[in-house]
Tab-separated table of C-alpha atoms and ligand atoms in Angstrom:
chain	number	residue	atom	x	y	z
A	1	UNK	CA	-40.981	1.343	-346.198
A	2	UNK	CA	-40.784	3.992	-343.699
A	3	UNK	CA	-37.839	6.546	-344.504
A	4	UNK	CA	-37.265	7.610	-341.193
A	5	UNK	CA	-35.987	3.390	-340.437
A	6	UNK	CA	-32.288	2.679	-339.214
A	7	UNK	CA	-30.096	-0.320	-339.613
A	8	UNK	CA	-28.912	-1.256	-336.432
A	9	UNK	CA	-25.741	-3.972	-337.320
A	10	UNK	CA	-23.744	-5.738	-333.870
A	11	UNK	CA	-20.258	-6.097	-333.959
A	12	UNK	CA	-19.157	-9.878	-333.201
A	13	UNK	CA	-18.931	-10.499	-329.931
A	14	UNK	CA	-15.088	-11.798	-330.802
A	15	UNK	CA	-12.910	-12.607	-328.345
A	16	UNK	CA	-10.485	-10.273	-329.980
A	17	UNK	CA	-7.056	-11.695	-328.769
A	18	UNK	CA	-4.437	-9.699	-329.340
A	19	UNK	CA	-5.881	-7.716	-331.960
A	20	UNK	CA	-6.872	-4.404	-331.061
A	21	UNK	CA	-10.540	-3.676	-330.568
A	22	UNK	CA	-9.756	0.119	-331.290
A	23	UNK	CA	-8.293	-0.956	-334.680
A	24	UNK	CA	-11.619	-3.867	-335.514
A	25	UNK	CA	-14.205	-1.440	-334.953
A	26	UNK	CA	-12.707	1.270	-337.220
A	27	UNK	CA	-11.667	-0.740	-339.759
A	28	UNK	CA	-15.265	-1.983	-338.924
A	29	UNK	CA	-16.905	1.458	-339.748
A	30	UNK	CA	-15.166	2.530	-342.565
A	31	UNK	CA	-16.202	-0.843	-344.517
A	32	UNK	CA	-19.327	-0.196	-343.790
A	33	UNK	CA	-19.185	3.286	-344.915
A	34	UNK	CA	-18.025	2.235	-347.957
A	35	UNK	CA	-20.222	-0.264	-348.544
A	36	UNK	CA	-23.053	2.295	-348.047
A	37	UNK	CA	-22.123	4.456	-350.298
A	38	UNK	CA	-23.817	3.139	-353.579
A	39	UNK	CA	-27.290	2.711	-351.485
A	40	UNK	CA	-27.721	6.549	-350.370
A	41	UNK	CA	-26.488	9.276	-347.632
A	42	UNK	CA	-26.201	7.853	-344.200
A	43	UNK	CA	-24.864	8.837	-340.889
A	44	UNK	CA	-22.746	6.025	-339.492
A	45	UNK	CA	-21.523	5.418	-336.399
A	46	UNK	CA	-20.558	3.141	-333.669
A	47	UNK	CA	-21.788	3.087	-330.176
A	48	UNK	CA	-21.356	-0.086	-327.585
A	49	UNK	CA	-20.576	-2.857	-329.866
A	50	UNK	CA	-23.754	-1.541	-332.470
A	51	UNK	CA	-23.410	0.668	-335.590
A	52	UNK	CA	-26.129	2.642	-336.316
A	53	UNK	CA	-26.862	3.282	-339.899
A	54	UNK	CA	-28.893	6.457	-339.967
A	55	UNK	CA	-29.863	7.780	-343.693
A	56	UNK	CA	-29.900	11.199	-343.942
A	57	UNK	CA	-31.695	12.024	-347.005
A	58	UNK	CA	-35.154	10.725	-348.163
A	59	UNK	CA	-33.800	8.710	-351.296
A	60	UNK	CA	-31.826	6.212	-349.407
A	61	UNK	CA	-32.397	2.665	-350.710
A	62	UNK	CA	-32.719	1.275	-347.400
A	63	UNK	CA	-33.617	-2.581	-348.946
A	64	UNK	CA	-29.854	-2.345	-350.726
A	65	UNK	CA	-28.451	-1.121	-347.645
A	66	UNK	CA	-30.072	-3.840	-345.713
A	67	UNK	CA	-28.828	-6.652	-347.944
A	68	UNK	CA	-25.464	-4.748	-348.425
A	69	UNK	CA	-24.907	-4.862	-344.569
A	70	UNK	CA	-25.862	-8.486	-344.448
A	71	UNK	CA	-22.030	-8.712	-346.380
A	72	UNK	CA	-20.113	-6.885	-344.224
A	73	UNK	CA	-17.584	-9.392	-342.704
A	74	UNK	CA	-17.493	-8.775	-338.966
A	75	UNK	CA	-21.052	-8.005	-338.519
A	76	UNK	CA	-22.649	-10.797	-336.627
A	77	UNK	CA	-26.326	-9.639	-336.817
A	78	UNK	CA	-28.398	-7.140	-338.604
A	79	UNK	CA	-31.626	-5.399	-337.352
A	80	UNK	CA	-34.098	-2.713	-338.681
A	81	UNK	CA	-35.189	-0.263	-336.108
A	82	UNK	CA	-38.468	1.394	-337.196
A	83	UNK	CA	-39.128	4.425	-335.700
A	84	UNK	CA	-42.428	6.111	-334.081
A	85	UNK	CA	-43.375	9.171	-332.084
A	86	UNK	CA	-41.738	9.389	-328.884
A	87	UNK	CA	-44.980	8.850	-326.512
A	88	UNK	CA	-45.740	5.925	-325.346
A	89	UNK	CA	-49.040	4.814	-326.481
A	90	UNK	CA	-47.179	5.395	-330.232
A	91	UNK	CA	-44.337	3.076	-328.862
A	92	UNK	CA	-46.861	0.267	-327.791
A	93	UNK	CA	-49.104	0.507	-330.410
A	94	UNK	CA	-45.211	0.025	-333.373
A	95	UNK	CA	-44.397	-2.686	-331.146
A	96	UNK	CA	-47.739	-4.311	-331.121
A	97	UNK	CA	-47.807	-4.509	-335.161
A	98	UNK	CA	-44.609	-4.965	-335.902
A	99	UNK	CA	-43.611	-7.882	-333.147
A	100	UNK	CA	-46.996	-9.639	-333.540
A	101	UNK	CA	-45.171	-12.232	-335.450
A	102	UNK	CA	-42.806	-12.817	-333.187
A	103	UNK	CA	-45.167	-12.588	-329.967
A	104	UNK	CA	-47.477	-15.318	-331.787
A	105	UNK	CA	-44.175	-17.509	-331.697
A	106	UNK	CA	-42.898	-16.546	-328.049
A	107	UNK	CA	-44.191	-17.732	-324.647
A	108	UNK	CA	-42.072	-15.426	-322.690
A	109	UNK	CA	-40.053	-11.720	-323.539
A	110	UNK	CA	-38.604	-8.852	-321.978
A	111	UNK	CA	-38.333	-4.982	-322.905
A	112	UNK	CA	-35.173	-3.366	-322.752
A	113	UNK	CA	-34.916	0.108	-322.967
A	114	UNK	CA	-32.135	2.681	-323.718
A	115	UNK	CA	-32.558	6.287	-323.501
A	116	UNK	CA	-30.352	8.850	-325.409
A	117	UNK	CA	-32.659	11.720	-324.788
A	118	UNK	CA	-31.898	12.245	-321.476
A	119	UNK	CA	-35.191	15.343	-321.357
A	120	UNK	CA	-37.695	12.161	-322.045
A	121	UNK	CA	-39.755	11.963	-319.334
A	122	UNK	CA	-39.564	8.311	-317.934
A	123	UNK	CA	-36.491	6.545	-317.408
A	124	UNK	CA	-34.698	3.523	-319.647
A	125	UNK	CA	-36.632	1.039	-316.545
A	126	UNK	CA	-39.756	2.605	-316.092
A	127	UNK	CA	-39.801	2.678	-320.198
A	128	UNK	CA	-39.651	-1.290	-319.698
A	129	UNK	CA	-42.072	-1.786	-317.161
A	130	UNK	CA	-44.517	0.253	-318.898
A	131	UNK	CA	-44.258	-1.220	-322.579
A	132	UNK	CA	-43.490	-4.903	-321.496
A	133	UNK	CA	-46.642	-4.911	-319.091
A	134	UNK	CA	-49.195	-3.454	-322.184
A	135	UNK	CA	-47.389	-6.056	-324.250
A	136	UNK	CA	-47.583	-9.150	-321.955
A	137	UNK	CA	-51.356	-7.985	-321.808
A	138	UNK	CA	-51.918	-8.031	-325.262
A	139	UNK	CA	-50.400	-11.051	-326.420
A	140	UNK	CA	-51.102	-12.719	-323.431
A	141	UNK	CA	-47.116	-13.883	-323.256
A	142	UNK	CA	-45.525	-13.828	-319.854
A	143	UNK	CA	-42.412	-11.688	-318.838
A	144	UNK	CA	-39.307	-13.435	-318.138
A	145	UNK	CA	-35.680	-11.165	-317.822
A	146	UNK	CA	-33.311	-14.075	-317.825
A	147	UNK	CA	-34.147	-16.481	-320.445
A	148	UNK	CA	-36.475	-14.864	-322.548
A	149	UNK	CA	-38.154	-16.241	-326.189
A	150	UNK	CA	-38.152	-12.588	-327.258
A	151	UNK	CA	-36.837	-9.285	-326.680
A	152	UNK	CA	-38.123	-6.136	-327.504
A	153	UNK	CA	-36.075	-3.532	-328.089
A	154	UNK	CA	-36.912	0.497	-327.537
A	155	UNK	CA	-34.585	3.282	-328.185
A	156	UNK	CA	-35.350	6.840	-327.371
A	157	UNK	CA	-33.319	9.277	-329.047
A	158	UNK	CA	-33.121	12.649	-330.837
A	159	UNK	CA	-35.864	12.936	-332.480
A	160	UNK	CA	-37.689	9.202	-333.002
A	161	UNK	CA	-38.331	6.819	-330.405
A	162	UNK	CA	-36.969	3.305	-332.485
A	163	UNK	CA	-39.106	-0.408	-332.100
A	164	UNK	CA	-36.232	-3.048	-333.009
A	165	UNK	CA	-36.947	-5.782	-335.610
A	166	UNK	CA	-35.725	-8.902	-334.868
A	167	UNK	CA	-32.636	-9.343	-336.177
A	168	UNK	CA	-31.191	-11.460	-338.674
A	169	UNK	CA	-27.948	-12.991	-339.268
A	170	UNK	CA	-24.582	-11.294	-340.797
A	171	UNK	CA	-21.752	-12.702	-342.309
A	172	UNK	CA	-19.787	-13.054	-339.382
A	173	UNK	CA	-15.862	-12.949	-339.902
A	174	UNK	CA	-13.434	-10.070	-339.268
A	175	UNK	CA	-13.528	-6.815	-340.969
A	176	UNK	CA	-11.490	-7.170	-344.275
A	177	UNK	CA	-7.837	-5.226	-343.927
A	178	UNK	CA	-7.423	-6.921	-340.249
A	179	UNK	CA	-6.269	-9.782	-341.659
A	180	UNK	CA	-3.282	-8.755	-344.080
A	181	UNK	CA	-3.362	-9.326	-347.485
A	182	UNK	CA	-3.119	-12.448	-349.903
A	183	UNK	CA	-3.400	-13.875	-353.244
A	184	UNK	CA	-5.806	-16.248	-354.359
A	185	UNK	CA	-6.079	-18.684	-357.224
A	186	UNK	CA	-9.657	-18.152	-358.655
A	187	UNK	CA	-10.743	-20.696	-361.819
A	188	UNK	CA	-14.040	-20.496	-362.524
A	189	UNK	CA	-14.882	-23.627	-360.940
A	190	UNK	CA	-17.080	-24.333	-357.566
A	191	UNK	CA	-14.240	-24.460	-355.219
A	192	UNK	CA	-11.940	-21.558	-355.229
A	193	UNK	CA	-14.937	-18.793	-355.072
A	194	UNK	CA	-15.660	-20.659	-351.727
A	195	UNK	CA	-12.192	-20.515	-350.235
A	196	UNK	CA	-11.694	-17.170	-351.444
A	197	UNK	CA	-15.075	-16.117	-350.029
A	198	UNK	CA	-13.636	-18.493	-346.525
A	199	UNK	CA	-10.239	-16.230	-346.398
A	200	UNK	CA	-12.064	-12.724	-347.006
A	201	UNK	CA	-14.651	-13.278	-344.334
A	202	UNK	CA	-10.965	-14.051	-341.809
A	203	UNK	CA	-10.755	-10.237	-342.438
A	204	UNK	CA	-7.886	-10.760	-345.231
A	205	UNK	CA	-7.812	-8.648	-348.283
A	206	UNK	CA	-7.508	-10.352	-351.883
A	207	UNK	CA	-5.705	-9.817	-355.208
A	208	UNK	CA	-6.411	-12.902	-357.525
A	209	UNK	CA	-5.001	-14.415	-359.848
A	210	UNK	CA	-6.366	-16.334	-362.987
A	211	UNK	CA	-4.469	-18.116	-365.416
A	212	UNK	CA	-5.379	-18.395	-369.607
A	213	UNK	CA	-4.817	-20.695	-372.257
A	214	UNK	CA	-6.085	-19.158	-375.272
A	215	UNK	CA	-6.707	-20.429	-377.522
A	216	UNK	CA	-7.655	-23.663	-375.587
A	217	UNK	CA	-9.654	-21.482	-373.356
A	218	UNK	CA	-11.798	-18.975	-374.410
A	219	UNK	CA	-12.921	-15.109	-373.990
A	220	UNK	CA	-15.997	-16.601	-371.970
A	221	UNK	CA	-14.324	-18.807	-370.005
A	222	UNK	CA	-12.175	-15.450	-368.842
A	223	UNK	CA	-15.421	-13.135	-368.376
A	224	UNK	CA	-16.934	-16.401	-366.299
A	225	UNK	CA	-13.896	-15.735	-363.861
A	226	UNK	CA	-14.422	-11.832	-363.872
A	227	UNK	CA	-18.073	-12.332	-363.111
A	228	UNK	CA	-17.031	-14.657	-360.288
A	229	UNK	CA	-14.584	-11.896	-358.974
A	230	UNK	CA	-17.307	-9.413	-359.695
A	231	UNK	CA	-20.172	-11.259	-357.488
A	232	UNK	CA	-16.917	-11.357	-354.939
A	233	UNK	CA	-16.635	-8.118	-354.481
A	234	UNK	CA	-19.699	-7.535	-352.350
A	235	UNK	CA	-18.139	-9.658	-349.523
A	236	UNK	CA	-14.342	-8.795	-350.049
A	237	UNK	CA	-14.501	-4.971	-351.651
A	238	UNK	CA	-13.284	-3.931	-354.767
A	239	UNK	CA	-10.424	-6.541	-355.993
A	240	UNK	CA	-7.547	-6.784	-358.622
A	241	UNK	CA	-7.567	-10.184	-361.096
A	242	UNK	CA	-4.222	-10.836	-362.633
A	243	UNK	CA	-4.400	-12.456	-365.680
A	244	UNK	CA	-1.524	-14.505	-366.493
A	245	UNK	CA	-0.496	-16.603	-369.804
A	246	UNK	CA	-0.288	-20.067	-368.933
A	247	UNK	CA	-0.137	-21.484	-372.581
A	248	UNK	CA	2.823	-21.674	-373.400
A	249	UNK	CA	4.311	-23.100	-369.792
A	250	UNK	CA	1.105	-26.149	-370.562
A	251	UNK	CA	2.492	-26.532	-374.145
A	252	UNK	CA	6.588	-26.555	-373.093
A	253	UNK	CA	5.481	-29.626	-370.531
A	254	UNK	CA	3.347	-31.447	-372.541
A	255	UNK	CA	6.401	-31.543	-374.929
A	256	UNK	CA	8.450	-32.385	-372.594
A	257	UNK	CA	7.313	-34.086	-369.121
A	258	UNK	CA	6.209	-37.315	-368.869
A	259	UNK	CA	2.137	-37.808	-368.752
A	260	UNK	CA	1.706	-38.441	-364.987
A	261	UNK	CA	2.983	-35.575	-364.119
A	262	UNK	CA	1.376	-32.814	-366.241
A	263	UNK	CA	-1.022	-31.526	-363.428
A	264	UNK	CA	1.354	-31.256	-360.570
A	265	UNK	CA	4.300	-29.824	-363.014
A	266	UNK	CA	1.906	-27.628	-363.959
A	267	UNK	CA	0.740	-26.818	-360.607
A	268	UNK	CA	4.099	-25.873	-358.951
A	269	UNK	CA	4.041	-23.274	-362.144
A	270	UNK	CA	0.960	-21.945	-360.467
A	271	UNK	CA	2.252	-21.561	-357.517
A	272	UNK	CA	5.727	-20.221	-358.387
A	273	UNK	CA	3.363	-17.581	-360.634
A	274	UNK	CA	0.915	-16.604	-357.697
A	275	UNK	CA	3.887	-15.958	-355.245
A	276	UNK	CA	5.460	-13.828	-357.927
A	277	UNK	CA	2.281	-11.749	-357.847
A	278	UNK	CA	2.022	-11.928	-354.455
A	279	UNK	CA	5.090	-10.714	-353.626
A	280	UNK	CA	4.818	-7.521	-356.030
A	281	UNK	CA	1.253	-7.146	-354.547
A	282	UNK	CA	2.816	-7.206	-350.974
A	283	UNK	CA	0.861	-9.968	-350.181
A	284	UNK	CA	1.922	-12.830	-348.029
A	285	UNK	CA	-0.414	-15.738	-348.734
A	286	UNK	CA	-1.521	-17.635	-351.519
A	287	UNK	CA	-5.053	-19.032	-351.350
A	288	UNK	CA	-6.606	-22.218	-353.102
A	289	UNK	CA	-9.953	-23.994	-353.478
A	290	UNK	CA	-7.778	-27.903	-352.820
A	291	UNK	CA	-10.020	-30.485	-350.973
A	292	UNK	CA	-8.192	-33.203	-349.740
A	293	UNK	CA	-8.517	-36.173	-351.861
A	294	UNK	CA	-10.936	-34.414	-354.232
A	295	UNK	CA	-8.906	-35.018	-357.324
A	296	UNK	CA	-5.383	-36.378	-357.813
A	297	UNK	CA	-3.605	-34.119	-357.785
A	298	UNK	CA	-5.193	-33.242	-354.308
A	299	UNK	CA	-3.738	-36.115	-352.377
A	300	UNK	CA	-1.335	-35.373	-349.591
A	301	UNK	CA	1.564	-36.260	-351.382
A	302	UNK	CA	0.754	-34.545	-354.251
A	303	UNK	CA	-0.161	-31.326	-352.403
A	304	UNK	CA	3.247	-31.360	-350.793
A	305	UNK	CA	4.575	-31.485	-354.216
A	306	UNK	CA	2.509	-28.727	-355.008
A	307	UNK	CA	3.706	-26.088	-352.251
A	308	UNK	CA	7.184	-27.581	-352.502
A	309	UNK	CA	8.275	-24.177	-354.577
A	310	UNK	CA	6.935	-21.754	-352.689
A	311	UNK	CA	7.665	-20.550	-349.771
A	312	UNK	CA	4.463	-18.466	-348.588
A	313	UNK	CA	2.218	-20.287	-346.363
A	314	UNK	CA	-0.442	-21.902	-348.961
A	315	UNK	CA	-4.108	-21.514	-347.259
A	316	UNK	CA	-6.535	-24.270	-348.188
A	317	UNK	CA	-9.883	-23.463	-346.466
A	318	UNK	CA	-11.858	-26.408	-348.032
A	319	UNK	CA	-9.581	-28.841	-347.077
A	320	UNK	CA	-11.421	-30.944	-344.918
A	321	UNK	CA	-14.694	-29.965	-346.891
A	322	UNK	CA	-16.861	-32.478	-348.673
A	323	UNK	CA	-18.432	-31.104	-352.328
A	324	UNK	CA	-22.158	-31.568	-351.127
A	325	UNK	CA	-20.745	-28.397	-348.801
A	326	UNK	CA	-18.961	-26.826	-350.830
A	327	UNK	CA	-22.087	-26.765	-353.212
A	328	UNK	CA	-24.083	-24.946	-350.423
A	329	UNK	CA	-22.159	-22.657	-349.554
A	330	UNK	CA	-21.359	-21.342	-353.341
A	331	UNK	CA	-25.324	-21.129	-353.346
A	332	UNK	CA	-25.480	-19.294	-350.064
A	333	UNK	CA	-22.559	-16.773	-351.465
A	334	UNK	CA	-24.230	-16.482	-354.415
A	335	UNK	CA	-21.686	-17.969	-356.529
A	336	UNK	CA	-23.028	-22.027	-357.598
A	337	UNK	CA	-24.783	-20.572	-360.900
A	338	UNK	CA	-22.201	-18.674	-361.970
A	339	UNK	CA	-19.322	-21.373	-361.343
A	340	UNK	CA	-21.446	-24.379	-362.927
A	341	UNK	CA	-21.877	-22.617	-367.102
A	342	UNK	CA	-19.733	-24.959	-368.681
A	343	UNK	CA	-16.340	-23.424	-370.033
A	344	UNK	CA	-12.860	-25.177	-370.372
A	345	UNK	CA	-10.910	-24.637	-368.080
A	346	UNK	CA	-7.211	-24.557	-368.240
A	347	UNK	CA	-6.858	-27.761	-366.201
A	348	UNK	CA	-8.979	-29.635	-368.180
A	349	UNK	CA	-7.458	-29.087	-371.151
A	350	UNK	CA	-4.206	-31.007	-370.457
A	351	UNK	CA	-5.264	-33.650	-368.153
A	352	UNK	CA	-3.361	-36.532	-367.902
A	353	UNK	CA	-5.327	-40.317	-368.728
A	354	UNK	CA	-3.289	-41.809	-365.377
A	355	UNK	CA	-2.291	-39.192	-362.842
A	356	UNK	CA	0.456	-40.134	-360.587
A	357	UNK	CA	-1.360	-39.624	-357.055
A	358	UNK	CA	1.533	-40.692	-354.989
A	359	UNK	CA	4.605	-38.728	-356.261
A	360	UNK	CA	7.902	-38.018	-355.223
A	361	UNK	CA	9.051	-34.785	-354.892
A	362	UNK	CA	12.401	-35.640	-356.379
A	363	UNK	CA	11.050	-37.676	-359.246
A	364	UNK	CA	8.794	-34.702	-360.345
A	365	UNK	CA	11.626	-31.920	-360.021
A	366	UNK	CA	13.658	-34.422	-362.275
A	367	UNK	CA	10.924	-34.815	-364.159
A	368	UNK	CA	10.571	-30.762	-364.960
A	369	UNK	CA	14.220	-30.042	-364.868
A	370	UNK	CA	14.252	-30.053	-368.091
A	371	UNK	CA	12.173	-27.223	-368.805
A	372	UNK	CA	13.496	-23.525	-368.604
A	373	UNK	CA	12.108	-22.983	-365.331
A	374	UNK	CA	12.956	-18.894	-364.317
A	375	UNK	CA	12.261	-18.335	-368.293
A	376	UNK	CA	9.035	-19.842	-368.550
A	377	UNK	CA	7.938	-17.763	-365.523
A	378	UNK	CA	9.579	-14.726	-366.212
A	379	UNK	CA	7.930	-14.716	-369.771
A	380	UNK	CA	4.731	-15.872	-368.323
A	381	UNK	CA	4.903	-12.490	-365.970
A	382	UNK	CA	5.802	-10.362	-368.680
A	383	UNK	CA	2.526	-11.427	-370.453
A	384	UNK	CA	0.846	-10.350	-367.310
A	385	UNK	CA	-2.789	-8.073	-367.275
A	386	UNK	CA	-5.112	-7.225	-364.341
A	387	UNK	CA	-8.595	-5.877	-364.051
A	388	UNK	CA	-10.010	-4.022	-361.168
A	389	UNK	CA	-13.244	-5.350	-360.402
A	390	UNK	CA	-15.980	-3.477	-358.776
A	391	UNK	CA	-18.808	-4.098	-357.067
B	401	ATP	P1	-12.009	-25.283	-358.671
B	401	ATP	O1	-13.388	-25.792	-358.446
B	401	ATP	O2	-11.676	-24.099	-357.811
B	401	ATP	O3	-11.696	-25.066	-360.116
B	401	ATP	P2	-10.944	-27.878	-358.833
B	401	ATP	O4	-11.648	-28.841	-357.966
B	401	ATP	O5	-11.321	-27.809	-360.263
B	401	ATP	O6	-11.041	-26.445	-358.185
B	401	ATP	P3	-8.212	-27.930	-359.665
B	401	ATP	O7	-8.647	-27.621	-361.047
B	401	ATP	O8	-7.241	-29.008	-359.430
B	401	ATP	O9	-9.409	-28.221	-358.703
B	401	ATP	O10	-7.607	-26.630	-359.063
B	401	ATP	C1	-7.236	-26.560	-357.723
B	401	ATP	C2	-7.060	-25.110	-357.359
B	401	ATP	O11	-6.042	-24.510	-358.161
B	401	ATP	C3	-8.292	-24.285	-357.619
B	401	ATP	O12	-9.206	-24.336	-356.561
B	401	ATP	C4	-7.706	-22.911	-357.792
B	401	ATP	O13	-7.406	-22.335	-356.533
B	401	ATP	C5	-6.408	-23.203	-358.514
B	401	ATP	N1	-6.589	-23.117	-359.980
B	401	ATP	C6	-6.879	-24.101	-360.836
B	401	ATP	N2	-6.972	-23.650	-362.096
B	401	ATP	C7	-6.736	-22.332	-362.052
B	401	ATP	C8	-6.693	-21.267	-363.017
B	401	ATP	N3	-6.920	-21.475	-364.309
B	401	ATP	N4	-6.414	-20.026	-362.586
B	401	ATP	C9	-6.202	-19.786	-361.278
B	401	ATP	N5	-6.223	-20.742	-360.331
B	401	ATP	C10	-6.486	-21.989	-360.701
B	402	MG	MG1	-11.074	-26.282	-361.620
């Protein structure tokens, strides 16, 4: 690949109501900075709704900083620009071989130009003219400025004139740290990667927070979890995983509680743990990977049972979701392999044989009243470790 290439990545076009379009495309730059980093030394900047990703040194691993920008939540679409000499038989002869795919596909296109180098001869329109009428010539494809199959792309600046590639798609979203901060419940399932993945690209930062049953879960089951959070971090940045004891809270109800209501007793534990977290973590949301009427304790009754004891707003970005989707997009995130090695987890491990799928709040709070609520938790919290996760 040519060393001298640039990235050229387009801010959404995001109706960007009442947030501050200032504050987006900073936030904006910096992720991308940091995301960068690892690939090489670039120049990055922001001009007109497009960062430019320059490198600056000839090692730059300019494949990883393709795919890496690909991730960046609030990037909508991701070019390469490659660049020639800045005459113009060098700028029609780059666009000739590296659009001929595209011109075999298109039956009309347009040039735009820009011009940065203000000393360059012909100007940003007679730059246009002249490419797009050696192009429609060669390709035989006719020039149309409104609705166009193709556009070609030329960029004169410093030292380069640039020939975009087409561009492909980003990830879309808002730039994580625009969206506040939450906590999310990651198992190592399918689901709660996904709505994790759903809540990061909303620009919202994320702590999570797994729970352990050793020894009915096991070491692996734990690393499967980190390795999900790990494959996370490319999307949502560098990320803390609580680790919280949940054996002795699953052992306490199945002593106690009657059958039915093991999963949803042992639910509003979750809960009453994450917001605890949350709340040290100065977070104000707690994230989860429910589907509606995926399991039973996924009903709407028992989902009101659920959130009954806490009182952060519970996000559920799979709600409405079917599995078949869910599926795809924990392939397209990279997640599905990962999520489908077969460990326990916690759930499983005390399910009840008949669920109750209709409770009643009042019936269940009777039902765990018995338990030593605020000492169960507080113990559980004491047990408490994290890991920092990296990319
Ligand atoms: P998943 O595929 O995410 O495991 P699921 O379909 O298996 O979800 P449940 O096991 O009922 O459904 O869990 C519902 C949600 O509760 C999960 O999506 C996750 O957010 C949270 N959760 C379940 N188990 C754990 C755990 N051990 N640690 C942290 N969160 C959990
Ligand atoms: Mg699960």
């Amino acid at each position: 690949m040519n060393n001298n290439e640039i990235l050229l990545l387009k801010l959404g076009e995001v109706v960007l109501k009442g947030l501050n379009r200032r504050s987006f495309e900073d936030k904006l730059v910096s992720n991308v900075r940091r995301r960068m980093k690892p690939c090489g030394s670039f120049q990055i900047y922001i001009r007109q709704s497009t960062i430019y990703v320059e490198p600056q040194t000839e090692d730059c691993d300019m494949e990883a900083a393709f795919k890496a920008a690909r991730q960046v939540f609030g990037i909508v679409t991701v070019a390469r620009a490659v660049p020639c000499a800045k005459e113009m038989d060098a700028i029609v002869e780059t666009a000739k071989t590296y659009l001929a795919d595209e011109f075999a596909k298109a039956r009309t296109f347009k040039v735009e130009s820009r011009r940065a180098d203000k000393q360059f001869p012909m100007n940003s329109i007679q730059i246009s003219q002249y490419v797009g009428g050696e192009l429609g010539q060669f390709f035989n494809v006719k020039a149309d400025m409104h609705h166009p199959d193709l556009t070609v792309y030329v960029e004169i600046r410093e030292k380069y004139a640039y020939i975009h590639t087409p561009s492909v798609p980003g990830a879309g979203g808002l730039p994580i740290g625009m969206g506040g901060r939450a906590v999310s419940l990651l198992s190592g399932g399918l689901d709660s990667p996904v709505s994790s993945y759903m809540i990061a690209r909303r620009g919202v930062e994320l702590e999570m927070v797994h729970f352990v049953s050793p020894p009915y879960t096991s070491q692996q089951a734990l690393d499967k979890v980190l390795e999900l959070a790990r494959l996370l971090t490319v999307y949502c940045g560098r990320m803390i995983v609580h680790i919280i004891p949940f054996t002795e809270i699953q052992e306490e109800i199945r002593r106690q509680c009657p059958e039915e209501y093991f999963t949803l007793i042992m639910r509003r534990f979750m809960m009453r743990l994450a917001e605890a977290v949350a709340r040290k973590s100065h977070a104000s949301a707690l994230v989860t990977g429910e589907s509606l009427g995926q399991v039973a304790s996924q009903t709407i009754k028992a989902l009101g049972v659920t959130e009954d004891v806490t009182k952060m707003p519970v996000l559920r970005p799979l709600i409405g979701t079917d599995k078949v989707e869910i599926i795809r997009m924990a392939r397209e995130i990279g997640t599905y392999e990962t999520s489908i090695l077969p460990y326990e987890d916690c759930c499983t491990v005390f399910t009840p044989r008949h669920p109750a799928t209709r409770p009643v709040l009042e019936d269940v709070v009777q039902a765990e009243s018995v338990l030593d609520i605020d000492g169960l938790v507080a113990k559980a919290l004491e047990g408490e470790t994290w890991v920092r996760v990296k990319p």
